[in-house]
Amino acid sequence: MSFTLATWNINSVRLREGLVRKLMEEEAPDVLCLQECKSPVEKIPLEGFKALGYTHMVARGQKGYNGVAIFSKIPMEENSAHDFADLGHARHVAGTLENGVTIHNFYVPAGGDVPDREVNEKFGQKLDYLTQMRDHFAAEGPKKSILVGDLNIAPREDDVWSHKQLLKIVSHTPIEVEHLHDTMEAGKWVDITRQDIPEGLLYSWWSYRARDWDAADKGRRLDHIWATPDISNAAHGSRVLRAARGWEKPSDHAPVFATFDL
């Protein structure tokens, strides 16, 4: 069975329902994982998505904040949902497809503006969230699994527009990168995007603050697709749909894709 998966921080699924449907119609991934849905689950506009073939959903939602959802054309059942760091936030949900593959969808806390947990509670929460992710996957030993989402960290030097200028900017600081690597190692996760695209600058997020985001191109790769080693070699076709950042009233993130032949 071959399926294509996409992950996208949509920044309000109700406000941008039209963009989600545009992606479903034009790109037609078999599985679409959204983050920052900003909606209670019961108010997600599911009927319009079902009409496009996305008849299965697992989700966790909140009014106005956070929220994660997985929409699938393939039969899928809810697997789990964890509140890492005990924040009371809807930041994780997992579903298992009929072929036994489990997909984890994450929205890791952004961490605020100051990379110091002593003066910025949000930064401490981000580090604690990643630590609990690490411990969970170390204990679970995931198999036949995919992890996607807005992880709010651009780990590599070529995942940001300027490594030197962003070393003290939240999302690229050494302590965040170390925490992300520890989480990857705990679950033996493979970075599928960089397995397919091993070299070169690659971004999935461009700030709303840029007057011309495309020309300035000061991006960061905050959105990720990982897989466990037992299925990582089945992945191919990774890409970022940069054009979606230029759609009308867009999210500041672009969708990231990968295909798995399993």
PDB file of C-alpha atoms in Angstrom:
ATOM      1  CA  MET A   1       0.000   0.000   0.000  1.00  0.00           C
ATOM      2  CA  SER A   2       1.306   3.396  -1.018  1.00  0.00           C
ATOM      3  CA  PHE A   3       0.084   6.575   0.622  1.00  0.00           C
ATOM      4  CA  THR A   4       1.083  10.227   0.624  1.00  0.00           C
ATOM      5  CA  LEU A   5       1.053  12.205   3.828  1.00  0.00           C
ATOM      6  CA  ALA A   6       1.117  15.973   4.384  1.00  0.00           C
ATOM      7  CA  THR A   7       1.607  18.036   7.534  1.00  0.00           C
ATOM      8  CA  TRP A   8       0.569  21.682   7.796  1.00  0.00           C
ATOM      9  CA  ASN A   9       0.236  24.254  10.548  1.00  0.00           C
ATOM     10  CA  ILE A  10      -2.970  25.826   9.272  1.00  0.00           C
ATOM     11  CA  ASN A  11      -3.317  28.634  11.857  1.00  0.00           C
ATOM     12  CA  SER A  12      -7.121  28.178  12.226  1.00  0.00           C
ATOM     13  CA  VAL A  13      -8.901  25.384  10.386  1.00  0.00           C
ATOM     14  CA  ARG A  14     -12.176  27.302  10.312  1.00  0.00           C
ATOM     15  CA  LEU A  15     -10.694  30.584   9.100  1.00  0.00           C
ATOM     16  CA  ARG A  16      -8.730  28.706   6.423  1.00  0.00           C
ATOM     17  CA  GLU A  17     -11.182  25.941   5.575  1.00  0.00           C
ATOM     18  CA  GLY A  18     -11.001  27.029   1.952  1.00  0.00           C
ATOM     19  CA  LEU A  19      -7.234  26.595   1.867  1.00  0.00           C
ATOM     20  CA  VAL A  20      -7.493  23.128   3.412  1.00  0.00           C
ATOM     21  CA  ARG A  21     -10.019  22.161   0.774  1.00  0.00           C
ATOM     22  CA  LYS A  22      -7.812  23.648  -1.955  1.00  0.00           C
ATOM     23  CA  LEU A  23      -4.925  21.479  -0.765  1.00  0.00           C
ATOM     24  CA  MET A  24      -7.172  18.419  -0.595  1.00  0.00           C
ATOM     25  CA  GLU A  25      -8.468  19.019  -4.106  1.00  0.00           C
ATOM     26  CA  GLU A  26      -5.208  20.003  -5.821  1.00  0.00           C
ATOM     27  CA  GLU A  27      -2.657  17.820  -3.994  1.00  0.00           C
ATOM     28  CA  ALA A  28      -4.933  15.056  -2.625  1.00  0.00           C
ATOM     29  CA  PRO A  29      -2.700  13.583   0.083  1.00  0.00           C
ATOM     30  CA  ASP A  30      -4.141  10.379   1.490  1.00  0.00           C
ATOM     31  CA  VAL A  31      -3.496  11.637   5.018  1.00  0.00           C
ATOM     32  CA  LEU A  32      -3.444  15.288   6.091  1.00  0.00           C
ATOM     33  CA  CYS A  33      -2.200  16.303   9.533  1.00  0.00           C
ATOM     34  CA  LEU A  34      -3.050  19.827  10.700  1.00  0.00           C
ATOM     35  CA  GLN A  35      -1.748  21.775  13.659  1.00  0.00           C
ATOM     36  CA  GLU A  36      -2.874  24.990  15.369  1.00  0.00           C
ATOM     37  CA  CYS A  37      -6.465  24.260  14.361  1.00  0.00           C
ATOM     38  CA  LYS A  38      -7.768  26.720  16.989  1.00  0.00           C
ATOM     39  CA  SER A  39     -11.125  24.988  17.163  1.00  0.00           C
ATOM     40  CA  PRO A  40     -13.064  22.642  19.408  1.00  0.00           C
ATOM     41  CA  VAL A  41     -13.290  19.261  17.696  1.00  0.00           C
ATOM     42  CA  GLU A  42     -17.060  19.529  17.220  1.00  0.00           C
ATOM     43  CA  LYS A  43     -16.642  22.785  15.248  1.00  0.00           C
ATOM     44  CA  ILE A  44     -14.045  21.495  12.776  1.00  0.00           C
ATOM     45  CA  PRO A  45     -15.738  21.788   9.336  1.00  0.00           C
ATOM     46  CA  LEU A  46     -15.612  18.051   8.753  1.00  0.00           C
ATOM     47  CA  GLU A  47     -18.504  17.735   6.300  1.00  0.00           C
ATOM     48  CA  GLY A  48     -16.697  19.668   3.589  1.00  0.00           C
ATOM     49  CA  PHE A  49     -13.626  17.503   4.052  1.00  0.00           C
ATOM     50  CA  LYS A  50     -15.673  14.309   4.000  1.00  0.00           C
ATOM     51  CA  ALA A  51     -17.131  15.381   0.657  1.00  0.00           C
ATOM     52  CA  LEU A  52     -13.572  15.348  -0.702  1.00  0.00           C
ATOM     53  CA  GLY A  53     -12.973  11.797   0.515  1.00  0.00           C
ATOM     54  CA  TYR A  54     -11.500  12.476   3.956  1.00  0.00           C
ATOM     55  CA  THR A  55     -13.980  10.323   5.826  1.00  0.00           C
ATOM     56  CA  HIS A  56     -11.812   9.529   8.852  1.00  0.00           C
ATOM     57  CA  MET A  57     -10.619  11.954  11.522  1.00  0.00           C
ATOM     58  CA  VAL A  58      -8.906  11.858  14.887  1.00  0.00           C
ATOM     59  CA  ALA A  59      -8.460  15.167  16.678  1.00  0.00           C
ATOM     60  CA  ARG A  60      -7.970  17.117  19.864  1.00  0.00           C
ATOM     61  CA  GLY A  61      -9.171  20.703  19.978  1.00  0.00           C
ATOM     62  CA  GLN A  62      -9.365  23.883  21.996  1.00  0.00           C
ATOM     63  CA  LYS A  63     -11.235  27.127  21.484  1.00  0.00           C
ATOM     64  CA  GLY A  64      -8.904  29.697  19.973  1.00  0.00           C
ATOM     65  CA  TYR A  65      -5.627  27.910  20.704  1.00  0.00           C
ATOM     66  CA  ASN A  66      -3.533  24.893  19.730  1.00  0.00           C
ATOM     67  CA  GLY A  67      -5.432  21.886  18.340  1.00  0.00           C
ATOM     68  CA  VAL A  68      -4.310  18.960  16.170  1.00  0.00           C
ATOM     69  CA  ALA A  69      -6.232  16.846  13.681  1.00  0.00           C
ATOM     70  CA  ILE A  70      -5.515  13.987  11.270  1.00  0.00           C
ATOM     71  CA  PHE A  71      -7.804  13.568   8.244  1.00  0.00           C
ATOM     72  CA  SER A  72      -7.533  10.380   6.222  1.00  0.00           C
ATOM     73  CA  LYS A  73      -8.989   8.781   3.128  1.00  0.00           C
ATOM     74  CA  ILE A  74      -7.707   5.476   4.528  1.00  0.00           C
ATOM     75  CA  PRO A  75      -9.543   3.828   7.436  1.00  0.00           C
ATOM     76  CA  MET A  76      -7.964   5.029  10.673  1.00  0.00           C
ATOM     77  CA  GLU A  77      -8.643   4.593  14.371  1.00  0.00           C
ATOM     78  CA  GLU A  78      -7.524   6.765  17.240  1.00  0.00           C
ATOM     79  CA  ASN A  79      -4.426   5.415  18.942  1.00  0.00           C
ATOM     80  CA  SER A  80      -3.586   7.906  21.691  1.00  0.00           C
ATOM     81  CA  ALA A  81      -3.435  11.538  22.764  1.00  0.00           C
ATOM     82  CA  HIS A  82      -0.912  12.801  25.310  1.00  0.00           C
ATOM     83  CA  ASP A  83      -0.696  16.016  27.309  1.00  0.00           C
ATOM     84  CA  PHE A  84       3.078  16.213  27.582  1.00  0.00           C
ATOM     85  CA  ALA A  85       4.358  18.618  30.264  1.00  0.00           C
ATOM     86  CA  ASP A  86       0.819  18.657  31.720  1.00  0.00           C
ATOM     87  CA  LEU A  87      -0.021  21.959  30.036  1.00  0.00           C
ATOM     88  CA  GLY A  88      -3.673  21.146  29.418  1.00  0.00           C
ATOM     89  CA  HIS A  89      -3.100  21.896  25.722  1.00  0.00           C
ATOM     90  CA  ALA A  90      -4.375  20.014  22.664  1.00  0.00           C
ATOM     91  CA  ARG A  91      -0.962  19.367  21.118  1.00  0.00           C
ATOM     92  CA  HIS A  92      -0.857  15.652  20.257  1.00  0.00           C
ATOM     93  CA  VAL A  93      -3.049  13.019  18.704  1.00  0.00           C
ATOM     94  CA  ALA A  94      -2.168   9.702  17.077  1.00  0.00           C
ATOM     95  CA  GLY A  95      -4.110   7.486  14.700  1.00  0.00           C
ATOM     96  CA  THR A  96      -3.411   4.011  13.345  1.00  0.00           C
ATOM     97  CA  LEU A  97      -4.119   3.234   9.692  1.00  0.00           C
ATOM     98  CA  GLU A  98      -5.572  -0.068   8.517  1.00  0.00           C
ATOM     99  CA  ASN A  99      -2.076  -1.212   7.467  1.00  0.00           C
ATOM    100  CA  GLY A 100      -0.897  -0.885  11.085  1.00  0.00           C
ATOM    101  CA  VAL A 101       1.087   2.340  10.670  1.00  0.00           C
ATOM    102  CA  THR A 102       0.649   4.759  13.564  1.00  0.00           C
ATOM    103  CA  ILE A 103       0.857   8.479  12.801  1.00  0.00           C
ATOM    104  CA  HIS A 104       1.704  10.906  15.603  1.00  0.00           C
ATOM    105  CA  ASN A 105       0.699  14.517  14.984  1.00  0.00           C
ATOM    106  CA  PHE A 106       2.431  17.093  17.205  1.00  0.00           C
ATOM    107  CA  TYR A 107       2.270  20.813  17.810  1.00  0.00           C
ATOM    108  CA  VAL A 108       5.241  21.547  20.070  1.00  0.00           C
ATOM    109  CA  PRO A 109       5.022  24.815  22.061  1.00  0.00           C
ATOM    110  CA  ALA A 110       6.645  27.757  20.295  1.00  0.00           C
ATOM    111  CA  GLY A 111       8.504  28.840  23.430  1.00  0.00           C
ATOM    112  CA  GLY A 112       7.962  32.599  23.492  1.00  0.00           C
ATOM    113  CA  ASP A 113      10.582  35.171  22.539  1.00  0.00           C
ATOM    114  CA  VAL A 114      13.350  34.853  25.148  1.00  0.00           C
ATOM    115  CA  PRO A 115      15.413  31.631  25.197  1.00  0.00           C
ATOM    116  CA  ASP A 116      15.780  31.550  28.983  1.00  0.00           C
ATOM    117  CA  ARG A 117      13.465  29.472  31.146  1.00  0.00           C
ATOM    118  CA  GLU A 118      14.307  31.583  34.207  1.00  0.00           C
ATOM    119  CA  VAL A 119      12.631  34.671  32.744  1.00  0.00           C
ATOM    120  CA  ASN A 120      10.318  33.071  30.173  1.00  0.00           C
ATOM    121  CA  GLU A 121       7.930  30.389  31.406  1.00  0.00           C
ATOM    122  CA  LYS A 122       6.950  29.443  27.862  1.00  0.00           C
ATOM    123  CA  PHE A 123      10.526  28.507  26.970  1.00  0.00           C
ATOM    124  CA  GLY A 124      10.698  26.219  29.990  1.00  0.00           C
ATOM    125  CA  GLN A 125       7.413  24.609  28.960  1.00  0.00           C
ATOM    126  CA  LYS A 126       8.812  23.931  25.496  1.00  0.00           C
ATOM    127  CA  LEU A 127      11.898  22.218  26.877  1.00  0.00           C
ATOM    128  CA  ASP A 128       9.815  20.216  29.343  1.00  0.00           C
ATOM    129  CA  TYR A 129       7.440  19.163  26.559  1.00  0.00           C
ATOM    130  CA  LEU A 130      10.341  17.841  24.488  1.00  0.00           C
ATOM    131  CA  THR A 131      11.832  16.084  27.518  1.00  0.00           C
ATOM    132  CA  GLN A 132       8.574  14.240  28.141  1.00  0.00           C
ATOM    133  CA  MET A 133       8.333  13.344  24.459  1.00  0.00           C
ATOM    134  CA  ARG A 134      11.846  11.929  24.733  1.00  0.00           C
ATOM    135  CA  ASP A 135      11.019   9.888  27.816  1.00  0.00           C
ATOM    136  CA  HIS A 136       7.785   8.596  26.297  1.00  0.00           C
ATOM    137  CA  PHE A 137       9.436   7.338  23.131  1.00  0.00           C
ATOM    138  CA  ALA A 138      12.398   5.900  25.039  1.00  0.00           C
ATOM    139  CA  ALA A 139       9.945   3.825  27.077  1.00  0.00           C
ATOM    140  CA  GLU A 140       7.623   2.963  24.179  1.00  0.00           C
ATOM    141  CA  GLY A 141      10.210   1.982  21.570  1.00  0.00           C
ATOM    142  CA  PRO A 142       7.965   2.939  18.637  1.00  0.00           C
ATOM    143  CA  LYS A 143       7.681   0.640  15.626  1.00  0.00           C
ATOM    144  CA  LYS A 144       6.012   1.128  12.251  1.00  0.00           C
ATOM    145  CA  SER A 145       5.351   4.750  13.140  1.00  0.00           C
ATOM    146  CA  ILE A 146       5.469   8.196  11.577  1.00  0.00           C
ATOM    147  CA  LEU A 147       5.810  11.429  13.552  1.00  0.00           C
ATOM    148  CA  VAL A 148       4.834  14.714  11.949  1.00  0.00           C
ATOM    149  CA  GLY A 149       4.005  18.238  12.904  1.00  0.00           C
ATOM    150  CA  ASP A 150       5.054  21.745  13.718  1.00  0.00           C
ATOM    151  CA  LEU A 151       7.892  20.968  16.097  1.00  0.00           C
ATOM    152  CA  ASN A 152       8.846  24.661  16.284  1.00  0.00           C
ATOM    153  CA  ILE A 153      12.564  23.905  15.956  1.00  0.00           C
ATOM    154  CA  ALA A 154      14.773  24.238  12.891  1.00  0.00           C
ATOM    155  CA  PRO A 155      17.647  21.935  13.871  1.00  0.00           C
ATOM    156  CA  ARG A 156      20.191  22.176  11.054  1.00  0.00           C
ATOM    157  CA  GLU A 157      22.284  25.114   9.898  1.00  0.00           C
ATOM    158  CA  ASP A 158      20.655  24.858   6.468  1.00  0.00           C
ATOM    159  CA  ASP A 159      17.169  24.774   8.040  1.00  0.00           C
ATOM    160  CA  VAL A 160      17.373  28.532   8.659  1.00  0.00           C
ATOM    161  CA  TRP A 161      18.208  31.543   6.528  1.00  0.00           C
ATOM    162  CA  SER A 162      21.157  32.520   8.753  1.00  0.00           C
ATOM    163  CA  HIS A 163      22.592  30.088  11.284  1.00  0.00           C
ATOM    164  CA  LYS A 164      24.816  32.743  12.872  1.00  0.00           C
ATOM    165  CA  GLN A 165      22.055  35.334  13.239  1.00  0.00           C
ATOM    166  CA  LEU A 166      19.522  32.869  14.660  1.00  0.00           C
ATOM    167  CA  LEU A 167      21.673  31.076  17.236  1.00  0.00           C
ATOM    168  CA  LYS A 168      20.089  33.137  20.018  1.00  0.00           C
ATOM    169  CA  ILE A 169      16.608  33.192  18.477  1.00  0.00           C
ATOM    170  CA  VAL A 170      13.964  30.802  19.806  1.00  0.00           C
ATOM    171  CA  SER A 171      13.555  27.831  17.405  1.00  0.00           C
ATOM    172  CA  HIS A 172      17.269  27.529  16.559  1.00  0.00           C
ATOM    173  CA  THR A 173      19.080  27.822  19.896  1.00  0.00           C
ATOM    174  CA  PRO A 174      21.547  25.059  20.768  1.00  0.00           C
ATOM    175  CA  ILE A 175      19.532  23.898  23.806  1.00  0.00           C
ATOM    176  CA  GLU A 176      16.384  23.461  21.706  1.00  0.00           C
ATOM    177  CA  VAL A 177      18.265  21.612  18.990  1.00  0.00           C
ATOM    178  CA  GLU A 178      19.821  19.354  21.636  1.00  0.00           C
ATOM    179  CA  HIS A 179      16.388  18.568  23.104  1.00  0.00           C
ATOM    180  CA  LEU A 180      15.017  17.762  19.650  1.00  0.00           C
ATOM    181  CA  HIS A 181      17.950  15.484  18.846  1.00  0.00           C
ATOM    182  CA  ASP A 182      17.472  13.710  22.174  1.00  0.00           C
ATOM    183  CA  THR A 183      13.803  13.130  21.301  1.00  0.00           C
ATOM    184  CA  MET A 184      14.764  11.777  17.876  1.00  0.00           C
ATOM    185  CA  GLU A 185      17.376   9.463  19.352  1.00  0.00           C
ATOM    186  CA  ALA A 186      15.003   8.166  22.030  1.00  0.00           C
ATOM    187  CA  GLY A 187      12.584   6.881  19.398  1.00  0.00           C
ATOM    188  CA  LYS A 188      15.321   6.189  16.825  1.00  0.00           C
ATOM    189  CA  TRP A 189      13.374   8.484  14.502  1.00  0.00           C
ATOM    190  CA  VAL A 190      14.654   9.191  10.986  1.00  0.00           C
ATOM    191  CA  ASP A 191      14.221  12.689   9.516  1.00  0.00           C
ATOM    192  CA  ILE A 192      12.476  11.704   6.284  1.00  0.00           C
ATOM    193  CA  THR A 193      12.578  15.165   4.718  1.00  0.00           C
ATOM    194  CA  ARG A 194      16.339  15.363   5.056  1.00  0.00           C
ATOM    195  CA  GLN A 195      16.758  11.723   4.072  1.00  0.00           C
ATOM    196  CA  ASP A 196      15.190  12.693   0.739  1.00  0.00           C
ATOM    197  CA  ILE A 197      16.651  16.206   0.518  1.00  0.00           C
ATOM    198  CA  PRO A 198      20.002  15.861   2.302  1.00  0.00           C
ATOM    199  CA  GLU A 199      21.577  19.144   1.270  1.00  0.00           C
ATOM    200  CA  GLY A 200      20.624  22.766   0.782  1.00  0.00           C
ATOM    201  CA  LEU A 201      18.518  25.461   2.396  1.00  0.00           C
ATOM    202  CA  LEU A 202      14.993  24.248   3.090  1.00  0.00           C
ATOM    203  CA  TYR A 203      12.188  26.130   4.849  1.00  0.00           C
ATOM    204  CA  SER A 204       8.542  25.541   5.760  1.00  0.00           C
ATOM    205  CA  TRP A 205       7.792  28.794   7.629  1.00  0.00           C
ATOM    206  CA  TRP A 206       8.126  32.458   6.706  1.00  0.00           C
ATOM    207  CA  SER A 207       7.114  35.198   9.135  1.00  0.00           C
ATOM    208  CA  TYR A 208       4.039  37.335   8.579  1.00  0.00           C
ATOM    209  CA  ARG A 209       6.243  40.304   9.551  1.00  0.00           C
ATOM    210  CA  ALA A 210       8.135  40.216   6.258  1.00  0.00           C
ATOM    211  CA  ARG A 211       6.700  42.687   3.767  1.00  0.00           C
ATOM    212  CA  ASP A 212       7.624  40.368   0.900  1.00  0.00           C
ATOM    213  CA  TRP A 213       8.242  36.935   2.410  1.00  0.00           C
ATOM    214  CA  ASP A 214       9.132  35.361  -0.934  1.00  0.00           C
ATOM    215  CA  ALA A 215      11.770  37.900  -1.928  1.00  0.00           C
ATOM    216  CA  ALA A 216      13.251  38.179   1.565  1.00  0.00           C
ATOM    217  CA  ASP A 217      13.165  34.376   1.954  1.00  0.00           C
ATOM    218  CA  LYS A 218      14.086  34.479   5.641  1.00  0.00           C
ATOM    219  CA  GLY A 219      12.586  31.097   6.404  1.00  0.00           C
ATOM    220  CA  ARG A 220      12.950  28.262   8.881  1.00  0.00           C
ATOM    221  CA  ARG A 221      12.180  24.523   8.628  1.00  0.00           C
ATOM    222  CA  LEU A 222       9.886  24.128  11.618  1.00  0.00           C
ATOM    223  CA  ASP A 223       7.634  21.392  10.173  1.00  0.00           C
ATOM    224  CA  HIS A 224       8.863  17.830  10.102  1.00  0.00           C
ATOM    225  CA  ILE A 225       8.148  14.272   8.977  1.00  0.00           C
ATOM    226  CA  TRP A 226       9.969  11.488  10.819  1.00  0.00           C
ATOM    227  CA  ALA A 227       9.634   7.701  10.673  1.00  0.00           C
ATOM    228  CA  THR A 228      10.891   4.717  12.615  1.00  0.00           C
ATOM    229  CA  PRO A 229      13.798   2.789  11.035  1.00  0.00           C
ATOM    230  CA  ASP A 230      11.631  -0.211  10.145  1.00  0.00           C
ATOM    231  CA  ILE A 231       9.703   1.886   7.590  1.00  0.00           C
ATOM    232  CA  SER A 232      12.025   4.819   6.869  1.00  0.00           C
ATOM    233  CA  ASN A 233      13.437   3.213   3.721  1.00  0.00           C
ATOM    234  CA  ALA A 234       9.908   3.033   2.308  1.00  0.00           C
ATOM    235  CA  ALA A 235       9.676   6.835   2.240  1.00  0.00           C
ATOM    236  CA  HIS A 236      10.312   9.024  -0.785  1.00  0.00           C
ATOM    237  CA  GLY A 237       9.016  12.058  -2.636  1.00  0.00           C
ATOM    238  CA  SER A 238       9.558  14.591   0.135  1.00  0.00           C
ATOM    239  CA  ARG A 239       8.759  18.199  -0.713  1.00  0.00           C
ATOM    240  CA  VAL A 240       7.589  21.507   0.694  1.00  0.00           C
ATOM    241  CA  LEU A 241       4.665  23.133  -1.101  1.00  0.00           C
ATOM    242  CA  ARG A 242       6.147  26.625  -0.913  1.00  0.00           C
ATOM    243  CA  ALA A 243       3.449  28.028  -3.198  1.00  0.00           C
ATOM    244  CA  ALA A 244       0.840  27.576  -0.445  1.00  0.00           C
ATOM    245  CA  ARG A 245       2.561  30.317   1.585  1.00  0.00           C
ATOM    246  CA  GLY A 246       1.513  32.689  -1.197  1.00  0.00           C
ATOM    247  CA  TRP A 247      -2.168  31.707  -1.329  1.00  0.00           C
ATOM    248  CA  GLU A 248      -4.742  34.314  -0.367  1.00  0.00           C
ATOM    249  CA  LYS A 249      -4.834  34.919   3.421  1.00  0.00           C
ATOM    250  CA  PRO A 250      -2.327  32.103   3.974  1.00  0.00           C
ATOM    251  CA  SER A 251      -0.919  30.380   6.987  1.00  0.00           C
ATOM    252  CA  ASP A 252       2.671  31.395   7.698  1.00  0.00           C
ATOM    253  CA  HIS A 253       3.585  27.718   7.265  1.00  0.00           C
ATOM    254  CA  ALA A 254       3.720  25.681   4.063  1.00  0.00           C
ATOM    255  CA  PRO A 255       2.667  22.010   3.851  1.00  0.00           C
ATOM    256  CA  VAL A 256       5.359  19.325   3.908  1.00  0.00           C
ATOM    257  CA  PHE A 257       4.807  16.037   2.029  1.00  0.00           C
ATOM    258  CA  ALA A 258       6.221  12.512   1.906  1.00  0.00           C
ATOM    259  CA  THR A 259       5.090   9.249   0.300  1.00  0.00           C
ATOM    260  CA  PHE A 260       5.418   5.817   1.896  1.00  0.00           C
ATOM    261  CA  ASP A 261       5.284   2.496   0.017  1.00  0.00           C
ATOM    262  CA  LEU A 262       4.263  -0.057   2.624  1.00  0.00           C
TER     263      LEU A 262
END
